[in-house]
């Protein structure tokens, strides 16, 4: 099993910045990729970004490209999401996730590709 714990969510003004972190424990040797998703009240879970654990290739949803940056630290088994120029529409519960064992094909943005999920951290952007 892999345990994921997010942190860093808070209230921030529009145009501001914040950094989310996700710490993995347990079967960390099995990590092949990690992703960030978000879910706003009444909406479906939405893909935000993902990173390949080996080659560090990154994937982003269009609405965050140029504003958010995903990064990883293999030695600490953490993944981070740097969020800049945030907007009210970024308000959501943010989850990190990891597949078991791999992401296949173009499944990076599909929640069904991920087996492990954290509890989420709340990001609220005020206008």
Protein backbone atom coordinates (compact mmCIF):
# COMPACT_ATOMS: atom_id res chain seq x y z
CA UNK A 1 0.00 0.00 0.00
CA UNK A 2 0.98 3.58 -0.60
CA UNK A 3 -0.15 6.38 1.71
CA UNK A 4 -0.40 9.94 0.44
CA UNK A 5 -0.77 13.04 2.60
CA UNK A 6 -1.33 16.50 1.13
CA UNK A 7 -0.57 19.82 2.78
CA UNK A 8 -0.34 23.49 1.95
CA UNK A 9 -3.92 24.38 1.13
CA UNK A 10 -5.19 27.72 2.44
CA UNK A 11 -7.13 30.86 1.67
CA UNK A 12 -5.34 33.05 -0.86
CA UNK A 13 -6.27 36.17 -2.78
CA UNK A 14 -6.70 36.07 -6.53
CA UNK A 15 -3.38 36.68 -8.24
CA UNK A 16 -1.43 35.23 -5.35
CA UNK A 17 0.64 32.09 -5.03
CA UNK A 18 0.79 28.98 -2.90
CA UNK A 19 2.54 25.63 -2.88
CA UNK A 20 0.93 22.29 -2.25
CA UNK A 21 2.93 19.27 -1.16
CA UNK A 22 2.19 15.57 -1.07
CA UNK A 23 4.24 13.11 0.95
CA UNK A 24 4.20 9.43 0.08
CA UNK A 25 4.95 6.60 2.50
CA UNK A 26 4.71 2.84 2.41
CA UNK A 27 5.46 1.23 -0.97
CA UNK A 28 7.38 4.23 -2.23
CA UNK A 29 9.65 2.02 -4.31
CA UNK A 30 6.64 1.29 -6.53
CA UNK A 31 5.90 4.91 -7.49
CA UNK A 32 5.94 5.38 -11.27
CA UNK A 33 4.04 8.65 -11.47
CA UNK A 34 2.06 11.06 -9.35
CA UNK A 35 -0.70 13.46 -10.17
CA UNK A 36 -2.78 16.28 -8.77
CA UNK A 37 -6.54 16.45 -9.17
CA UNK A 38 -9.10 18.88 -7.81
CA UNK A 39 -12.78 18.81 -7.06
CA UNK A 40 -15.04 21.77 -6.50
CA UNK A 41 -18.43 21.40 -4.78
CA UNK A 42 -20.98 19.89 -7.13
CA UNK A 43 -18.41 19.18 -9.82
CA UNK A 44 -16.53 16.11 -11.00
CA UNK A 45 -12.94 15.46 -10.03
CA UNK A 46 -10.70 17.25 -12.52
CA UNK A 47 -7.15 16.50 -13.60
CA UNK A 48 -4.65 19.27 -12.86
CA UNK A 49 -1.12 17.97 -13.45
CA UNK A 50 0.99 14.83 -13.38
CA UNK A 51 4.65 13.89 -13.47
CA UNK A 52 6.50 10.76 -14.53
CA UNK A 53 8.62 9.59 -11.62
CA UNK A 54 11.52 8.42 -13.82
CA UNK A 55 11.95 10.97 -16.61
CA UNK A 56 10.11 13.87 -14.92
CA UNK A 57 7.93 14.45 -17.97
CA UNK A 58 5.01 16.62 -16.97
CA UNK A 59 1.38 16.90 -18.01
CA UNK A 60 -1.02 19.78 -17.37
CA UNK A 61 -4.62 20.59 -18.01
CA UNK A 62 -4.94 23.60 -20.30
CA UNK A 63 -6.44 25.91 -17.69
CA UNK A 64 -3.33 25.79 -15.48
CA UNK A 65 -0.56 25.76 -18.10
CA UNK A 66 1.84 28.61 -17.49
CA UNK A 67 0.51 29.18 -13.95
CA UNK A 68 1.06 25.87 -12.13
CA UNK A 69 4.23 23.79 -11.94
CA UNK A 70 4.45 20.21 -10.74
CA UNK A 71 7.75 18.92 -9.40
CA UNK A 72 9.04 15.93 -7.49
CA UNK A 73 11.74 14.95 -5.05
CA UNK A 74 12.54 11.28 -5.45
CA UNK A 75 14.75 11.21 -2.37
CA UNK A 76 11.96 12.51 -0.14
CA UNK A 77 9.13 10.82 -2.03
CA UNK A 78 7.26 14.08 -2.36
CA UNK A 79 5.45 15.83 -5.16
CA UNK A 80 4.65 19.54 -5.14
CA UNK A 81 2.34 21.83 -7.02
CA UNK A 82 3.44 25.44 -7.28
CA UNK A 83 0.38 27.56 -7.98
CA UNK A 84 0.88 31.10 -9.30
CA UNK A 85 -1.56 33.77 -10.44
CA UNK A 86 -4.39 31.83 -8.88
CA UNK A 87 -7.98 32.55 -9.85
CA UNK A 88 -11.29 32.08 -8.01
CA UNK A 89 -12.04 29.17 -10.33
CA UNK A 90 -9.02 27.35 -8.87
CA UNK A 91 -10.96 26.99 -5.62
CA UNK A 92 -11.31 23.28 -4.87
CA UNK A 93 -10.21 20.37 -2.75
CA UNK A 94 -6.87 19.28 -4.18
CA UNK A 95 -5.85 15.63 -4.13
CA UNK A 96 -2.61 13.91 -4.99
CA UNK A 97 -2.75 10.45 -6.49
CA UNK A 98 -0.52 7.65 -7.68
CA UNK A 99 -1.13 4.75 -10.08
CA UNK A 100 -0.59 1.06 -9.36
CA UNK A 101 1.54 0.16 -11.10
CA UNK A 102 1.74 2.41 -14.18
CA UNK A 103 -0.12 4.96 -16.27
CA UNK A 104 -0.98 3.28 -19.57
CA UNK A 105 -1.20 5.11 -22.86
CA UNK A 106 -2.72 8.55 -22.52
CA UNK A 107 -4.41 7.85 -19.21
CA UNK A 108 -2.58 10.58 -17.32
CA UNK A 109 -5.67 12.71 -16.89
CA UNK A 110 -8.08 9.88 -16.08
CA UNK A 111 -8.83 9.43 -12.36
CA UNK A 112 -9.42 5.74 -13.04
CA UNK A 113 -5.70 5.38 -13.85
CA UNK A 114 -4.81 6.18 -10.23
CA UNK A 115 -5.13 3.65 -7.43
CA UNK A 116 -3.94 5.64 -4.43
CA UNK A 117 -5.38 8.93 -3.23
CA UNK A 118 -4.74 11.33 -0.41
CA UNK A 119 -7.44 12.95 1.72
CA UNK A 120 -7.13 16.31 0.00
CA UNK A 121 -6.16 19.84 0.97
CA UNK A 122 -8.51 22.80 0.54
CA UNK A 123 -7.54 25.74 -1.65
CA UNK A 124 -9.82 28.77 -1.56
CA UNK A 125 -9.15 31.74 -3.80
CA UNK A 126 -10.92 34.97 -2.91
CA UNK A 127 -11.71 37.58 -5.53
